Coordinates of C-alpha atoms and ligand atoms in Angstrom, one line a residue:
M1 CA 0.3 0.1 -0.3
D2 CA 1.1 3.4 -1.1
N3 CA 2.2 5.7 1.7
P4 CA -0.1 8.7 2.2
N5 CA 2.3 10.5 3.6
K6 CA 4.8 10.5 0.6
S7 CA 3.0 11.8 -2.1
P8 CA 2.0 15.8 -1.1
R9 CA -1.8 17.2 -0.5
K10 CA -2.5 19.5 -2.7
I11 CA -3.5 23.6 -2.0
V12 CA -4.4 26.2 -4.0
V13 CA -4.5 29.3 -2.8
I14 CA -6.1 32.3 -4.9
G15 CA -4.4 35.8 -4.8
A16 CA -1.4 36.7 -3.6
G17 CA -2.8 39.8 -1.6
I18 CA -1.7 40.1 2.3
S19 CA -4.4 37.6 2.6
G20 CA -3.7 35.2 0.5
L21 CA 0.3 35.4 0.9
S22 CA -0.5 34.8 4.5
C23 CA -2.3 32.1 4.0
A24 CA 0.2 29.9 2.0
Y25 CA 3.1 31.1 4.8
R26 CA 1.4 30.1 7.7
I27 CA -0.3 26.4 5.4
N28 CA 3.9 26.1 4.8
Q29 CA 4.7 26.5 9.0
L30 CA 2.0 23.8 9.8
A31 CA 2.9 22.1 6.6
E32 CA 7.0 21.9 8.8
K33 CA 5.0 21.3 11.6
T34 CA 3.3 18.8 11.3
G35 CA 4.9 16.9 9.1
L36 CA 1.8 16.3 6.4
K37 CA 3.3 17.1 3.5
I38 CA 1.1 20.1 1.6
E39 CA 2.1 21.4 -2.0
I40 CA 0.9 24.8 -1.9
S41 CA 0.2 26.8 -5.1
V42 CA -0.6 30.2 -4.8
L43 CA -2.0 32.4 -8.2
E44 CA -1.9 35.9 -8.4
A45 CA -3.1 37.5 -11.4
S46 CA -0.9 40.5 -12.0
P47 CA 2.3 40.0 -12.7
R48 CA 3.4 41.2 -8.5
A49 CA 2.6 39.9 -5.5
G50 CA 1.0 42.1 -2.6
G51 CA -2.2 43.3 -3.6
K52 CA -3.2 46.0 -2.6
I53 CA -0.4 47.5 -1.0
I54 CA 2.2 49.4 -3.2
T55 CA 5.0 50.9 -2.4
D56 CA 6.7 53.3 -4.5
R57 CA 10.4 54.3 -3.5
S58 CA 11.9 56.7 -6.9
G59 CA 13.6 60.4 -6.6
G60 CA 14.9 59.4 -3.5
I61 CA 11.3 59.8 -1.7
L62 CA 8.4 57.0 0.2
T63 CA 5.1 56.9 -1.1
E64 CA 2.0 54.1 -0.5
G65 CA 0.0 53.5 -2.8
G66 CA -2.1 51.3 -1.2
P67 CA -2.1 51.1 3.4
D68 CA -0.5 53.5 4.5
S69 CA 0.5 51.7 8.2
F70 CA -1.4 49.0 10.2
L71 CA -3.2 49.4 14.1
T72 CA -0.9 47.4 16.4
L73 CA -3.8 47.0 18.4
K74 CA -4.9 44.3 16.5
P75 CA -1.7 42.0 16.8
E76 CA -1.5 40.1 13.4
A77 CA 0.3 42.6 12.0
E78 CA 3.2 43.4 14.3
N79 CA 3.5 39.4 14.5
L80 CA 4.0 38.8 10.8
V81 CA 6.5 41.4 10.9
K82 CA 8.0 40.3 14.0
E83 CA 8.2 36.6 13.0
L84 CA 9.8 37.6 9.7
G85 CA 12.3 39.5 11.3
L86 CA 11.7 42.7 10.2
E87 CA 11.2 43.6 13.7
K88 CA 14.1 46.8 13.0
D89 CA 12.0 47.8 10.4
L90 CA 8.8 48.4 12.4
I91 CA 8.4 52.5 12.7
P92 CA 6.2 53.5 14.8
A93 CA 4.0 56.4 13.6
N94 CA 5.5 60.0 15.0
Q95 CA 3.9 60.0 19.0
K96 CA 4.9 63.9 19.4
L97 CA 2.4 65.0 16.1
S98 CA -0.8 62.6 16.6
R99 CA -3.1 65.1 16.6
V100 CA -5.3 64.7 13.8
W101 CA -7.7 67.8 11.9
I102 CA -11.4 68.1 11.2
N103 CA -11.1 70.2 8.1
D104 CA -15.1 71.6 8.0
K105 CA -15.2 74.6 4.9
N106 CA -11.3 74.4 4.6
K107 CA -10.6 75.6 8.1
L108 CA -8.9 72.7 10.1
Y109 CA -10.0 72.7 13.8
P110 CA -8.3 70.0 16.0
L111 CA -9.9 67.0 17.5
P112 CA -10.1 67.5 20.8
K113 CA -8.0 65.2 22.9
G114 CA -9.1 61.7 23.4
T115 CA -11.6 62.4 20.5
G116 CA -12.1 59.7 17.8
L117 CA -15.6 57.7 17.3
I118 CA -16.7 58.3 20.4
P119 CA -14.6 61.3 22.8
S120 CA -12.7 58.9 25.6
K121 CA -12.7 61.9 27.2
I122 CA -14.7 64.2 28.2
I123 CA -13.5 67.5 29.4
P124 CA -11.1 68.7 26.2
F125 CA -13.9 67.8 24.2
L126 CA -16.4 70.1 25.8
F127 CA -13.7 73.0 25.8
S128 CA -13.3 72.2 22.4
N129 CA -15.1 74.7 20.0
L130 CA -15.7 72.6 16.6
L131 CA -19.5 71.7 17.6
S132 CA -21.6 74.3 18.9
F133 CA -22.3 74.3 22.6
S134 CA -25.9 72.7 22.0
G135 CA -23.8 69.7 20.2
R136 CA -21.8 69.7 22.8
L137 CA -23.7 69.4 25.7
R138 CA -26.4 67.0 23.8
V139 CA -22.9 64.4 23.5
I140 CA -22.6 64.4 27.3
A141 CA -26.0 63.7 27.2
E142 CA -24.9 59.8 26.8
P143 CA -25.8 58.0 30.1
W144 CA -29.1 59.2 30.0
V145 CA -30.3 57.8 26.5
S146 CA -32.1 54.8 26.2
P147 CA -30.2 51.8 24.9
K148 CA -31.8 50.2 21.6
L149 CA -33.1 47.0 22.5
G150 CA -32.6 43.7 20.8
D151 CA -30.3 42.8 19.0
E152 CA -30.9 43.8 15.1
D153 CA -28.1 45.4 13.7
E154 CA -28.4 49.3 12.6
S155 CA -26.3 51.7 10.3
L156 CA -23.0 53.1 12.4
A157 CA -25.2 56.6 11.3
S158 CA -28.1 55.8 13.1
F159 CA -26.4 54.3 16.6
I160 CA -24.0 57.4 16.7
S161 CA -27.4 59.4 15.9
R162 CA -29.0 58.0 18.3
R163 CA -26.8 58.0 21.1
M164 CA -24.3 60.9 21.2
G165 CA -26.8 63.2 18.0
P166 CA -26.8 64.7 14.3
E167 CA -24.0 66.8 14.7
F168 CA -20.9 65.0 16.4
L169 CA -22.2 62.8 13.6
Q170 CA -22.0 65.0 11.2
K171 CA -18.5 66.8 12.0
I172 CA -16.5 64.2 13.6
A173 CA -18.2 60.9 13.1
D174 CA -18.9 60.5 9.4
P175 CA -15.3 62.0 8.4
I176 CA -13.2 58.8 10.2
L177 CA -15.5 56.4 8.9
S178 CA -15.9 58.1 5.6
G179 CA -11.9 58.1 6.1
I180 CA -11.9 54.6 7.1
Y181 CA -14.5 52.8 5.1
A182 CA -14.9 55.6 1.9
A183 CA -18.2 54.4 2.3
P184 CA -21.4 56.7 4.2
S185 CA -21.9 55.8 7.5
E186 CA -25.8 55.5 6.4
Q187 CA -24.7 52.6 4.8
I188 CA -22.2 50.7 7.3
S189 CA -23.7 48.3 9.7
L190 CA -22.4 48.2 13.7
L191 CA -22.5 44.6 14.6
S192 CA -20.1 44.6 11.9
T193 CA -17.9 46.3 12.4
F194 CA -18.2 48.3 16.5
P195 CA -19.8 45.3 18.0
H196 CA -19.1 46.3 21.5
L197 CA -20.8 49.5 21.5
R198 CA -24.0 48.3 20.5
E199 CA -22.4 45.7 23.8
M200 CA -20.9 48.9 25.9
E201 CA -25.1 50.8 25.4
K202 CA -26.4 48.2 26.9
R203 CA -24.4 48.3 30.1
G204 CA -25.5 51.8 31.2
G205 CA -23.4 54.0 27.8
I206 CA -21.0 54.3 26.3
F207 CA -19.4 56.7 28.4
Q208 CA -19.8 54.5 31.5
S209 CA -18.0 52.0 30.1
L210 CA -15.2 53.6 28.4
S211 CA -14.5 54.6 32.6
K212 CA -14.7 51.0 33.5
S213 CA -11.9 49.7 30.4
K214 CA -8.3 50.8 30.1
P215 CA -8.4 51.7 26.6
G216 CA -5.6 50.1 24.4
K217 CA -3.4 52.9 23.3
I218 CA -3.8 53.9 19.0
V219 CA -0.7 53.4 17.6
F220 CA -0.1 53.4 13.6
A221 CA 3.1 51.3 12.3
T222 CA 4.6 51.1 9.2
L223 CA 8.1 50.2 8.1
K224 CA 10.9 51.8 7.4
D225 CA 11.3 50.8 2.6
G226 CA 7.6 50.9 3.0
L227 CA 4.7 48.0 3.1
S228 CA 6.1 46.5 0.4
S229 CA 8.7 44.9 2.5
L230 CA 6.4 42.7 4.0
S231 CA 4.8 41.1 1.6
N232 CA 7.9 40.9 -0.4
A233 CA 9.4 38.5 3.1
L234 CA 5.9 35.6 2.4
A235 CA 6.4 36.1 -1.2
Q236 CA 10.2 34.8 -0.7
N237 CA 9.1 32.8 2.7
L238 CA 7.6 30.4 -0.1
P239 CA 8.7 27.5 -0.6
G240 CA 10.3 27.4 -4.7
K241 CA 8.7 28.1 -7.1
A242 CA 4.9 28.2 -5.2
L243 CA 4.2 31.8 -6.0
K244 CA 2.9 31.6 -9.7
R245 CA 1.9 35.6 -11.1
D246 CA 0.7 36.4 -14.2
S247 CA -1.8 33.6 -13.1
P248 CA -5.5 35.1 -12.9
V249 CA -7.6 32.2 -12.4
L250 CA -10.9 32.1 -15.0
A251 CA -12.2 29.0 -13.1
I252 CA -12.7 26.3 -11.0
Q253 CA -14.5 23.0 -10.9
R254 CA -15.3 20.1 -8.3
E255 CA -14.1 16.9 -9.5
H256 CA -15.0 14.0 -8.0
R257 CA -11.9 14.4 -5.7
G258 CA -11.7 17.8 -5.3
W259 CA -11.3 20.6 -7.2
A260 CA -10.1 21.5 -11.3
V261 CA -8.8 25.7 -11.0
K262 CA -8.0 26.9 -14.5
T263 CA -5.7 29.7 -15.6
S264 CA -5.0 30.3 -18.6
R265 CA -1.5 28.9 -18.7
E266 CA -2.3 26.0 -16.5
N267 CA -4.9 24.1 -14.9
F268 CA -4.4 22.2 -11.8
L269 CA -5.7 19.5 -8.7
A270 CA -5.9 20.2 -5.8
D271 CA -7.7 19.0 -2.1
S272 CA -8.3 21.6 -1.4
V273 CA -8.8 25.3 -2.5
I274 CA -8.4 29.3 -0.7
L275 CA -10.1 32.5 -2.5
A276 CA -7.6 34.7 -0.8
V277 CA -9.3 37.4 -3.7
P278 CA -12.4 40.6 -3.0
A279 CA -15.5 38.8 -2.8
N280 CA -16.4 40.4 -6.2
S281 CA -14.0 38.3 -7.4
A282 CA -15.0 34.8 -5.2
S283 CA -18.1 35.4 -6.5
L284 CA -17.7 34.5 -10.4
L285 CA -15.1 31.8 -9.7
C286 CA -17.7 30.2 -7.8
A287 CA -20.5 30.8 -10.3
D288 CA -19.9 27.1 -11.9
F289 CA -20.2 24.8 -8.9
S290 CA -22.5 27.0 -6.4
P291 CA -24.7 29.5 -7.7
E292 CA -26.1 30.3 -4.5
I293 CA -22.9 31.1 -2.2
S294 CA -21.8 32.9 -5.9
S295 CA -25.4 35.2 -5.3
A296 CA -24.4 36.2 -1.4
L297 CA -20.7 36.6 -2.4
S298 CA -22.4 39.5 -5.6
E299 CA -24.4 41.1 -2.5
I300 CA -21.3 42.5 -1.2
P301 CA -21.2 45.8 -2.3
F302 CA -18.0 47.9 -3.2
T303 CA -16.4 51.7 -3.2
S304 CA -14.2 53.0 -5.4
S305 CA -11.4 55.9 -4.3
V306 CA -8.2 57.9 -5.4
V307 CA -5.2 58.2 -3.8
V308 CA -2.6 60.9 -4.4
N309 CA 0.6 61.9 -2.9
L310 CA 1.5 65.0 -3.2
V311 CA 5.0 66.2 -2.9
Y312 CA 5.7 70.0 -2.0
S313 CA 8.6 72.4 -0.7
R314 CA 7.9 72.5 3.0
K315 CA 8.5 75.9 2.6
S316 CA 5.3 77.3 0.7
V317 CA 3.2 74.9 2.8
K318 CA 1.9 77.7 5.3
H319 CA 0.0 75.2 7.8
S320 CA 2.6 74.1 10.6
L321 CA 1.3 70.0 9.4
K322 CA 1.6 68.9 13.6
G323 CA -0.9 66.7 13.3
Y324 CA -0.8 62.8 11.5
G325 CA -3.9 64.7 8.9
F326 CA -7.1 66.0 9.1
V327 CA -10.7 63.9 7.6
S328 CA -13.2 65.7 6.2
V329 CA -17.2 66.9 7.2
Q330 CA -18.6 66.7 3.8
N331 CA -20.0 69.8 1.7
G332 CA -19.7 69.0 -1.3
S333 CA -16.4 68.2 -2.7
S334 CA -15.4 64.3 -2.6
L335 CA -11.8 64.6 -0.6
M336 CA -12.1 62.8 1.9
A337 CA -9.3 63.0 4.0
A338 CA -5.8 63.7 3.5
T339 CA -2.7 62.7 5.5
F340 CA 0.8 64.5 6.8
S341 CA 2.8 61.9 5.4
S342 CA 5.9 63.7 6.4
S343 CA 4.9 64.3 9.7
K344 CA 3.9 61.3 10.5
F345 CA 6.7 59.8 9.0
P346 CA 9.1 61.5 9.2
H347 CA 11.8 59.2 7.0
R348 CA 9.7 59.4 3.8
S349 CA 11.1 62.3 3.2
N350 CA 14.2 64.6 3.3
S351 CA 12.8 67.2 5.9
D352 CA 12.5 70.4 3.1
K353 CA 9.8 68.4 1.6
A354 CA 6.9 68.1 2.9
L355 CA 4.5 64.9 2.3
I356 CA 1.2 64.7 1.6
R357 CA -1.7 62.0 0.9
V358 CA -5.1 62.6 -0.6
F359 CA -7.7 60.0 -0.5
F360 CA -10.9 61.0 -2.7
R361 CA -14.4 59.1 -2.9
E362 CA -14.3 58.2 -6.9
K363 CA -17.4 61.1 -7.3
S364 CA -18.1 64.2 -5.5
P365 CA -22.3 64.5 -3.9
S366 CA -23.3 66.3 -6.6
G367 CA -22.1 62.9 -8.8
E368 CA -19.3 64.5 -10.3
E369 CA -16.8 61.7 -11.6
L370 CA -13.8 62.1 -10.1
I371 CA -12.0 58.2 -10.9
S372 CA -12.3 58.8 -14.9
K373 CA -10.6 61.8 -14.9
N374 CA -6.9 61.0 -16.2
E375 CA -3.7 61.6 -13.9
D376 CA -3.0 65.5 -14.4
E377 CA -6.5 66.3 -13.9
I378 CA -6.7 65.0 -10.5
A379 CA -3.9 65.7 -9.3
K380 CA -4.7 69.7 -10.1
I381 CA -7.7 68.9 -8.0
A382 CA -5.9 68.0 -5.0
H383 CA -3.9 70.5 -5.3
Q384 CA -6.9 72.9 -5.8
E385 CA -8.8 71.0 -2.6
L386 CA -5.6 71.6 -0.7
A387 CA -5.0 74.2 -1.3
P388 CA -8.0 76.7 0.6
V389 CA -6.5 74.1 3.7
L390 CA -3.2 74.2 3.8
G391 CA -2.9 77.7 2.6
L392 CA 0.0 76.1 -0.5
R393 CA 2.1 78.8 -2.0
A394 CA 3.0 76.7 -5.0
I395 CA 2.0 74.2 -6.9
P396 CA 3.3 70.1 -6.2
E397 CA 6.4 69.0 -7.0
E398 CA 5.5 66.4 -8.0
F399 CA 2.8 63.5 -8.0
R400 CA 1.8 60.4 -8.0
V401 CA -1.8 59.3 -8.6
Y402 CA -3.4 55.7 -7.1
K403 CA -7.1 54.8 -9.0
W404 CA -9.0 52.0 -6.9
M405 CA -11.6 50.8 -8.6
K406 CA -14.4 48.8 -6.8
A407 CA -11.6 48.3 -3.9
H408 CA -13.0 49.0 -0.8
P409 CA -15.6 46.3 0.7
V410 CA -18.8 47.8 2.2
Y411 CA -19.9 46.0 5.2
C412 CA -23.6 47.2 5.1
V413 CA -26.1 47.2 7.6
G414 CA -27.2 43.1 7.1
H415 CA -23.5 42.3 6.4
G416 CA -23.9 39.4 9.6
L417 CA -26.2 37.5 8.2
R418 CA -25.1 37.7 4.5
M419 CA -21.5 36.3 6.5
K420 CA -24.2 33.7 8.0
R421 CA -25.6 33.1 4.7
I422 CA -21.8 32.1 2.9
E423 CA -21.0 29.9 5.9
S424 CA -23.4 27.7 5.5
C425 CA -23.2 27.6 1.6
L426 CA -19.6 26.5 2.1
K427 CA -20.1 23.2 4.6
D428 CA -21.3 22.0 1.2
L429 CA -18.4 22.7 -0.1
P430 CA -15.9 20.8 1.1
G431 CA -12.0 22.1 1.1
I432 CA -13.0 25.8 0.0
F433 CA -12.3 28.5 2.1
L434 CA -12.1 31.6 2.4
A435 CA -10.1 34.2 2.7
G436 CA -9.6 38.4 2.5
S437 CA -10.9 42.2 3.3
S438 CA -14.9 41.4 2.3
Y439 CA -15.5 39.1 5.2
Y440 CA -14.6 39.9 8.7
G441 CA -12.1 43.3 8.8
I442 CA -11.2 45.3 6.6
G443 CA -7.9 46.7 7.7
L444 CA -4.3 44.5 7.4
P445 CA -4.3 42.8 11.1
D446 CA -8.1 41.3 9.7
C447 CA -6.8 40.3 6.4
I448 CA -3.8 38.4 7.9
R449 CA -5.8 36.6 10.7
S450 CA -8.2 35.9 8.0
G451 CA -5.4 34.2 5.4
Q452 CA -3.8 31.8 8.6
K453 CA -7.1 31.1 9.8
A454 CA -8.4 29.9 6.3
A455 CA -4.8 27.8 6.5
E456 CA -5.8 26.4 8.4
E457 CA -8.7 25.2 8.2
S458 CA -7.3 24.4 5.1
V459 CA -4.9 22.7 6.7
Q460 CA -7.7 20.3 9.7
F461 CA -9.7 19.4 6.4
L462 CA -6.7 17.3 4.8
K463 CA -5.5 16.0 7.8
N464 CA -9.3 15.5 9.2
R465 CA -9.7 13.1 5.5
H466 CA -7.6 12.1 5.9
N467 CA -7.9 10.1 8.6
K468 CA -11.3 9.4 8.1
N469 CA -10.8 8.0 3.9
P470 CA -6.6 7.8 3.7
Y471 CA -7.4 5.9 0.4
V472 CA -9.8 8.2 -1.5
L473 CA -6.2 10.4 -0.8
Q474 CA -4.1 7.8 -2.3
S475 CA -6.7 7.2 -4.7
M476 CA -6.3 11.1 -5.7
E477 CA -2.1 10.4 -5.5
A478 CA -1.9 7.5 -8.3
S479 CA -3.8 10.0 -10.2
P480 CA -1.5 11.8 -12.6
S481 CA -3.8 14.6 -12.9
C482 CA -2.9 15.8 -9.9
S483 CA -0.5 17.4 -10.6
P484 CA -0.5 20.5 -12.7
T485 CA -0.7 20.2 -16.4
R486 CA -0.4 21.8 -19.1
N487 CA -3.1 23.3 -21.8
Ligands
FAD1 C1 -6.9 52.8 -0.8 C2 -5.9 52.3 0.5 C3 -6.2 52.3 1.6 C4 -6.2 51.2 1.9 N1 -5.4 51.9 3.4 C5 -4.8 51.2 5.1 C6 -4.2 51.0 5.7 O1 -3.5 52.7 6.3 N2 -4.2 50.3 6.6 C7 -4.6 49.3 6.4 O2 -4.3 49.0 7.7 N3 -5.2 48.6 5.4 C8 -5.9 49.4 4.3 N4 -6.6 49.4 3.6 C9 -7.2 48.2 3.4 C10 -6.5 47.2 2.7 O3 -5.0 48.0 2.6 C11 -6.5 45.7 2.6 O4 -7.7 45.4 2.6 C12 -6.0 45.0 1.7 O5 -5.0 45.3 1.8 C13 -6.4 44.4 1.4 O6 -5.7 42.9 0.8 P1 -6.4 41.2 0.5 O7 -5.1 40.0 0.8 O8 -7.1 40.7 0.8 O9 -6.9 41.5 -1.3 P2 -6.5 42.0 -2.6 O10 -4.6 42.8 -2.0 O11 -7.0 42.6 -3.0 O12 -5.0 40.9 -2.8 C14 -6.1 40.1 -3.7 C15 -5.2 39.9 -4.8 O13 -6.1 38.9 -5.5 C16 -5.6 38.7 -7.1 N5 -6.8 38.1 -8.3 C17 -8.3 39.2 -8.0 N6 -9.1 38.0 -9.0 C18 -7.6 37.3 -9.2 C19 -8.1 36.0 -10.2 N7 -9.4 35.4 -10.9 N8 -6.8 34.9 -10.0 C20 -6.0 35.7 -9.7 N9 -5.5 36.6 -8.7 C21 -6.4 37.8 -8.4 C22 -5.6 40.4 -7.1 O14 -4.6 40.4 -8.1 C23 -4.5 40.8 -5.5 O15 -3.1 40.7 -6.0 C24 -6.5 50.4 2.5 C25 -6.4 49.8 1.3 C26 -7.0 50.9 0.2 C27 -7.5 50.7 -1.1

C-alpha cells in the first residue's frame, strides 16, 4: 500500500495580496510543524505580489499607493513582521505629532484629545469649539439615552446619531468613518464593524463603559522601506516555485476527487482551494459550482477611491502640518481625508519637503466623477482642494496618483446575516475556504488573521479527510492528473 505521507496534498491559494500570502506562509509553517506533505500553489493574476500594497521608492521619496500603515492594537501584522525578521524596520507613527484635524469648509479644527469615533475624555471635548454648545451638551447627555433593545443590526450613522446626536455624527464621526471605510456611515453595519459599542450601550451607556475599561492605545506603524517589504518577505519565504504570477484564475470546477482550478496557462487539481480574492472576484469563480454562494458573495458592495501623493517644498506650505492629517466634513467635495505623511512618518522624505497623501471618494456628492479623469487632472484637483486648507503657495513638485476601482468592500447593515449564509454554503463545499478583506475586517491585521485562519482550516480539512478515508487520498495520489497540467 502507498504511504500517504509520500505524495503531497495539494492546496491552491488564489490571490497574492496580504491575505493570500499570509495564508500560504502559514500553510507552509503548518506543513513543517505537522510533517504533512503539502504542495502549495499561489496563483496571482497580476505580475506582482502584494495586491493593494504598493510602495513607490523613487526619487528619494517613499509613498504608499494603497495601505499606509497598520494598527498595532490588533497584533497580527506586528507579530508577522517580527516572525519574518523585519522587527528592526518597524517604525511607529510619530507620537509627538499624533493630532488629527477636522476640515470643515476649508478650516482645520483640532480633534479634541481622547476623541475618536467616541470621545473618551470629556473635559477636552467640552472645551473644543468643533461643535456648537448645544451639540456638545447633546453628546454628554449620552448616559441618559435609553438603549435600543434587541440584537438587530443598524447603521453606524443611526447608532451614533441616537447616542451622541446628529451634530457629532456629521462633524466628527462621519468624517472619521468615511476616511476608514470609503462609504457613507448610513450604509455601514454597526454589528460588523464596532459590535462592542452595542454591548456598551446595553451596559449603561458608552461613557460609563469607557470609564470602567482601559482602552488600548491606538498606534499606527509601518516599515522603513514601505509596506511592500512585508508582502515581499512573505513571498520570498514561500517554497521555490509556489508563487505563480501572471496567472489569473478563470474558473474552478468540482471534480469527484477535489477541485480543478483553471488559469490561462495551467490547470491544477487541488484537495483544497482558498479564495483570497475580493468577494466580487470570488463570486465569479464560485459561479460554476455553487450559484448560492456566488450570489451571496456578489451582494457585498464595493466602493472606489483615488489616492494622490503630493510632494511640496516645505517652505511653500503655510500650515504647521503638526499632526497625522485631517478628515473632512462632507461639504460638496470628493475630498475625504489627507495624511501629512512627512509628519506621521518623517523618514519618508527629506525635511525640506512636505509629503501629503490625499484620499478622494470616486465622485463628489453632486455626482462629479473623479476616478475617470486622467492623472494630471486628478493631481490638479487634489492641489486645488488642498490649497485653501493648508495655505499652499506653490504647485506640487511631484505627484503620484492611484485609482482604486471597486476596491473597498462595504460591510452594509445585514453583513453579519450575509456572512452566515456564506458560511452555511461553505459547509457544502468541502475544501473550499475564503480569506480577505471582504468578510471579517478590512485592515491589514484583519486580512492577515483571515489568511491564517483559512490556512489552519484547510490543513485541518486535509488531516480529517485523510483520517476518515485514507484511500480517497491515496487514489488521488495515484492519478497523474493531480499534477499541474499544460492546456
Ligand atoms: C486606498 C486604500 C488605502 C488603505 N489603507 C489602509 C491602511 O492604511 N491600513 C490598513 O490596515 N488597511 C488599509 N487598506 C485596506 C487594506 O489595504 C486591504 O484590506 C488589504 O490590502 C486587502 O488585502 P487582500 O489580500 O485581502 O486583497 P487584495 O490586496 O485585493 O489582494 C487580492 C489579490 O488577488 C488577485 N486576484 C483577484 N482576482 C484573481 C483571480 N481571478 N486569479 C488570481 N488572482 C486574482 C489580485 O490581483 C490581488 O493581488 C486600504 C485599502 C485601500 C484600497
